[in-house]
Coordinates of C-alpha atoms and ligand atoms in Angstrom, one line a residue:
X19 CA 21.8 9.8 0.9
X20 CA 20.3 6.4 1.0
X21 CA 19.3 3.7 3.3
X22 CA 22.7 2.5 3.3
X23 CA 24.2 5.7 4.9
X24 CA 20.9 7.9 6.6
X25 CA 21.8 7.1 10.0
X26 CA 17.9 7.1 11.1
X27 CA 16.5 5.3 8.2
X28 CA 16.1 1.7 10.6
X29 CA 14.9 3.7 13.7
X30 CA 18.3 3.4 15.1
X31 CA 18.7 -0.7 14.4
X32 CA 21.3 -2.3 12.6
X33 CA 19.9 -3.7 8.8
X34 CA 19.9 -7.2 10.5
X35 CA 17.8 -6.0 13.0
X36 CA 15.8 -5.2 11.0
X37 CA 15.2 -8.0 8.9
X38 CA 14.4 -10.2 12.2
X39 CA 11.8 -7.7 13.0
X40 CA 10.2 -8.4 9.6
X41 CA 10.4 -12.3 10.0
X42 CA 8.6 -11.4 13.5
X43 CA 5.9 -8.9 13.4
X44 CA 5.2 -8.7 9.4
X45 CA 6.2 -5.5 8.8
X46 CA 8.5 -2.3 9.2
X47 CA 8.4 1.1 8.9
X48 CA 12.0 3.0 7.1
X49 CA 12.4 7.2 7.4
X50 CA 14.2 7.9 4.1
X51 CA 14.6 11.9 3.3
X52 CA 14.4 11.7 -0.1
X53 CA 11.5 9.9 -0.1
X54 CA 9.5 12.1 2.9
X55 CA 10.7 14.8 0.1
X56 CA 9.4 13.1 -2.7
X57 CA 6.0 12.4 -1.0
X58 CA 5.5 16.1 0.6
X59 CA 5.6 17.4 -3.7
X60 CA 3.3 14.4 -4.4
X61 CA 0.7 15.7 -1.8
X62 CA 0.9 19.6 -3.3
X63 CA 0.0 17.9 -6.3
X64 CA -2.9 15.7 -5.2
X65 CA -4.3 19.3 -3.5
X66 CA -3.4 21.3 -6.7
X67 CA -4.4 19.2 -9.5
X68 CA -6.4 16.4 -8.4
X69 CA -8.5 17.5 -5.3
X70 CA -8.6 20.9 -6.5
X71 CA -11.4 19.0 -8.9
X72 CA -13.5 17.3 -6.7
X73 CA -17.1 17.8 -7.3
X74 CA -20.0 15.5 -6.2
X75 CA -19.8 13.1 -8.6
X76 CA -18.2 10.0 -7.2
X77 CA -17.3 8.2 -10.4
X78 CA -15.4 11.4 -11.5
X79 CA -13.6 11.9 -8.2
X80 CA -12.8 7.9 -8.0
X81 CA -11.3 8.5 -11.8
X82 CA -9.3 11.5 -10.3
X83 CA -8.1 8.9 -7.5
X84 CA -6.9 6.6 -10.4
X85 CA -5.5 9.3 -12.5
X86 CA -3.0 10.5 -9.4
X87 CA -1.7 6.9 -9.1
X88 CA -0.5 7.3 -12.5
X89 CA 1.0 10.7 -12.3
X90 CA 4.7 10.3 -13.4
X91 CA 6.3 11.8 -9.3
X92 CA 3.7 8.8 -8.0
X93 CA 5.3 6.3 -10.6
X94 CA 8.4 7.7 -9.9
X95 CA 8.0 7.7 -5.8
X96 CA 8.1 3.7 -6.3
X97 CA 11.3 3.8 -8.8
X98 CA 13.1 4.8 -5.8
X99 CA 16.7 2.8 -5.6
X100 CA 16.3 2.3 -1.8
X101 CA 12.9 0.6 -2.3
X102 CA 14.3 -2.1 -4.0
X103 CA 17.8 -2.4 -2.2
X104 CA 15.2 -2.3 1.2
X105 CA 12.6 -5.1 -0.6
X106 CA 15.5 -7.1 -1.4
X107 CA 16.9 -7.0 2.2
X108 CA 13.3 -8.1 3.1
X109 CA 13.8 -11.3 1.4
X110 CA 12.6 -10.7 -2.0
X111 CA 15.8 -11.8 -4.3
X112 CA 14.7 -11.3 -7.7
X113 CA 12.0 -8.0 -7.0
X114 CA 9.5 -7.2 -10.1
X115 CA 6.3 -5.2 -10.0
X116 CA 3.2 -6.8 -9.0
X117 CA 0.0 -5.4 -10.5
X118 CA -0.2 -1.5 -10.6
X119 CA -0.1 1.1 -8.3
X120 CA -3.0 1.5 -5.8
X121 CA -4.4 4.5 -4.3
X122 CA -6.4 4.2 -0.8
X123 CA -8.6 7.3 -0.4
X124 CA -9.9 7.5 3.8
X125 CA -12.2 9.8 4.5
X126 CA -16.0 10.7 5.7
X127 CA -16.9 12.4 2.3
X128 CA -18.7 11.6 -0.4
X129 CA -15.4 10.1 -2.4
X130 CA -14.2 8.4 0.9
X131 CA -17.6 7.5 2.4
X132 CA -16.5 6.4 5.2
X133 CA -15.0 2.9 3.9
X134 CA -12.3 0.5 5.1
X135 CA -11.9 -2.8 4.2
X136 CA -11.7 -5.0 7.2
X137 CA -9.1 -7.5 8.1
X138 CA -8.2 -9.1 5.2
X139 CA -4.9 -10.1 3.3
X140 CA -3.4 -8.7 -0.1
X141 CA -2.0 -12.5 -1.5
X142 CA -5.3 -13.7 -2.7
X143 CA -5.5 -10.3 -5.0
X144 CA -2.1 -11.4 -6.2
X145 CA -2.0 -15.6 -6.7
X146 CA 1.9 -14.9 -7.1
X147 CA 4.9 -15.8 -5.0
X148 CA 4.1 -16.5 -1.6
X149 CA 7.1 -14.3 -0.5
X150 CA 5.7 -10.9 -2.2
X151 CA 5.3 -7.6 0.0
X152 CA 3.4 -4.6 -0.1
X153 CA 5.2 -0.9 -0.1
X154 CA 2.9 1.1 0.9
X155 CA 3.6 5.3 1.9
X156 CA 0.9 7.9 3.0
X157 CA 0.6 11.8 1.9
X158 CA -0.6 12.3 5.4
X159 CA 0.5 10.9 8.8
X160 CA -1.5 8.7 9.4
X161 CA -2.1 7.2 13.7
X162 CA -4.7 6.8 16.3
X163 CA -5.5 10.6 16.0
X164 CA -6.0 10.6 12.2
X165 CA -7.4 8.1 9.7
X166 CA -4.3 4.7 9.2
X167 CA -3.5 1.1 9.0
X168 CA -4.2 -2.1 11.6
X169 CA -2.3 -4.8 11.6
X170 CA -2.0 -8.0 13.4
X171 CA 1.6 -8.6 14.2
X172 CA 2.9 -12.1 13.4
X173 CA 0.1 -13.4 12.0
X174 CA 1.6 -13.6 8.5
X175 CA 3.6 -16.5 10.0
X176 CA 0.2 -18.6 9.5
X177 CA -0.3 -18.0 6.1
X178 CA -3.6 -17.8 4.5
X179 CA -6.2 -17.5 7.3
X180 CA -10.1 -18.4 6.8
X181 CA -11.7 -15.9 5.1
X182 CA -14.1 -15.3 1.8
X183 CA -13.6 -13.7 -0.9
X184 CA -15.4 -10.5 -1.8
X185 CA -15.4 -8.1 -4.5
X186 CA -12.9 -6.2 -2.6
X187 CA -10.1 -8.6 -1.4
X188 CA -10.1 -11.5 0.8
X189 CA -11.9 -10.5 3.7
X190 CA -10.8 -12.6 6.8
X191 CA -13.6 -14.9 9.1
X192 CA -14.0 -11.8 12.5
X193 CA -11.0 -11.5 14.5
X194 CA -12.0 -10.2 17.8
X195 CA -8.4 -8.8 18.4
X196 CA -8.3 -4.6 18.4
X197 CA -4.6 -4.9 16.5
X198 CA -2.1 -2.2 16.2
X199 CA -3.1 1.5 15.0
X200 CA 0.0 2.1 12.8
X201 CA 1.7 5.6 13.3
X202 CA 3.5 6.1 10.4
X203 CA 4.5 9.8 9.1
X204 CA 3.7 11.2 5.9
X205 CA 6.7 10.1 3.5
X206 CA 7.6 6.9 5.3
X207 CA 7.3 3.8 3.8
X208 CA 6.0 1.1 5.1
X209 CA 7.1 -2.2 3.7
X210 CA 4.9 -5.6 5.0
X211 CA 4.4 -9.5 4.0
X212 CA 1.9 -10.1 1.3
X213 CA 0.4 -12.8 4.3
X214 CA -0.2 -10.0 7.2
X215 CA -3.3 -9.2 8.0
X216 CA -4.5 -5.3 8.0
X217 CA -7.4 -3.0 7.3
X218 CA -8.0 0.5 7.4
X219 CA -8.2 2.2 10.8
X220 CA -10.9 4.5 10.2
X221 CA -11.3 7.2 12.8
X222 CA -15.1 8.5 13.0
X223 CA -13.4 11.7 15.1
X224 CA -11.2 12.6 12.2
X225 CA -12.4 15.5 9.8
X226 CA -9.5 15.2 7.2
X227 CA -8.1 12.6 4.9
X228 CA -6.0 10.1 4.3
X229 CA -4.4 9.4 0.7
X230 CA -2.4 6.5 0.7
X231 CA -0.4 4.2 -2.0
X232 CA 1.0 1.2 -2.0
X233 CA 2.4 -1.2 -5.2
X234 CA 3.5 -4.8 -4.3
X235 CA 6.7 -6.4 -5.2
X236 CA 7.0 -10.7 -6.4
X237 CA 9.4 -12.5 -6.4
X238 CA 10.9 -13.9 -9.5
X239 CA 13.0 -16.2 -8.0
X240 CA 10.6 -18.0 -5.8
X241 CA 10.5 -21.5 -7.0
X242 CA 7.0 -22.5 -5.7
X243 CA 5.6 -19.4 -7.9
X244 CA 8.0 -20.8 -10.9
X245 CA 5.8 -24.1 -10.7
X246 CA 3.0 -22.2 -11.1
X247 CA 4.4 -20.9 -14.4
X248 CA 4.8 -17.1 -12.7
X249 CA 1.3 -15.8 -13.0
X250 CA -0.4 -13.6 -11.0
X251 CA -4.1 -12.1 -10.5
X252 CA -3.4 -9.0 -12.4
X253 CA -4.3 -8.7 -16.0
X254 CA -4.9 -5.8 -18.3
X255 CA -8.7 -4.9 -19.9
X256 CA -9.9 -2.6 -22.2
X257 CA -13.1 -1.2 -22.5
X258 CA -13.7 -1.1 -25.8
X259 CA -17.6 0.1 -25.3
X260 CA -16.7 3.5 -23.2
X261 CA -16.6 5.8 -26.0
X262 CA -20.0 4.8 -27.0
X263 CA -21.2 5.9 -24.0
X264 CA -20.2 9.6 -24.3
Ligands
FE2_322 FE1 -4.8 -4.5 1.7

């Protein structure tokens, strides 16, 4: 089964639909089986092998975090076929990987700590073509009742809005709008423009977690980014000192 033929993959809209919902509000959420599948064996495994090992120690639990992103189901969960046939319905004609994949930890422990980034958009951390998007699935459900994602529908439309940047991201100037509380179930995949707006909804009511991941998608044949001799803001460091430090 794939997105093609799961009659409930589009939330009951046809695929072109679907695509003028994306040009309008920025994002869209698809229900594939396989993948709610895939993700409900990737969260036994966080539990198992990765939060299983928790301690205090913030630096090792953050490592854990990192580790999990490149388990070999996590890579695999963003090989899926339908991802691409979906990112290149989106838009995105030529799709390649941008940067690796990213884990988003939510919660009021010592690992999560209570943080979300505020409004802020993901195409400064990229520099790439101006038509990438962000795939992005939870573990959890994630809604008003637990901890999830706002977004400001439409606003990608304006492109990059005032903002800083910050060690984090690109953190937009305040926006005094509330924005929409995402309810999206564990295993779907949420698929949004590099340009919309979104932080972490963090609620302070909300005992458990949130583990979310997300990998971005450019464009390679996206002739603005071709004039800017395809680079992006990704690059690849070793830290040749660490051993020393044992
Ligand atoms: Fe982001």
């Amino acid at each position: 089964m794939s997105v093609v033929d799961e009659p409930d993959a589009l939330r009951g809209i046809s695929m072109r639909e679907f695509v003028a919902k994306f040009q309008t509000d920025g994002f869209v959420i698809v229900k594939l089986q396989s993948l709610i599948q895939q993700t409900t064996v990737l969260r036994e495994q966080f539990e198992a092998s990765f939060q299983r090992r928790f301690t205090d120690d913030v630096n090792r639990n953050r490592n854990l975090l990192k580790r999990f992103a490149e388990l070999p189901g996590t890579a695999r969960l963003f090989l899926h076929p339908d991802i691409e046939i979906m990112v290149r319905e989106l838009g995105v004609v030529e799709p390649v990987f941008c940067g690796p994949i990213v884990t988003h930890y939510t919660s009021h422990d010592v690992t999560g700590n209570s943080f979300g980034l505020p409004f802020h958009q993901d195409w400064p951390s990229m520099g790439s073509s101006r038509n990438s998007m962000v795939v992005w699935f939870s573990l959890t459900d994630a809604g008003a009742d637990s901890h999830s994602l706002v977004v400001l529908p439409g606003r990608h439309m304006e492109g990059l809005l005032p903002g800083r940047h910050t060690e984090r991201g690109y953190v937009l100037d305040p926006i005094d709008k509330v924005g929409e509380i995402l309810q999206i179930r564990a295993g779907e995949m949420l698929i949004m423009s590099a340009f919309l707006p979104h932080k972490t909804f963090v609620n302070p009511h909300y005992e458990g977690w949130k583990m979310s991941l997300s990998r971005r998608f450019d464009d390679l044949s996206n002739r603005e980014w071709a004039d800017r001799g395809f680079a992006n803001a990704y690059g690849t460091s070793v830290d040749r000192e660490l051993y020393r430090s044992w």
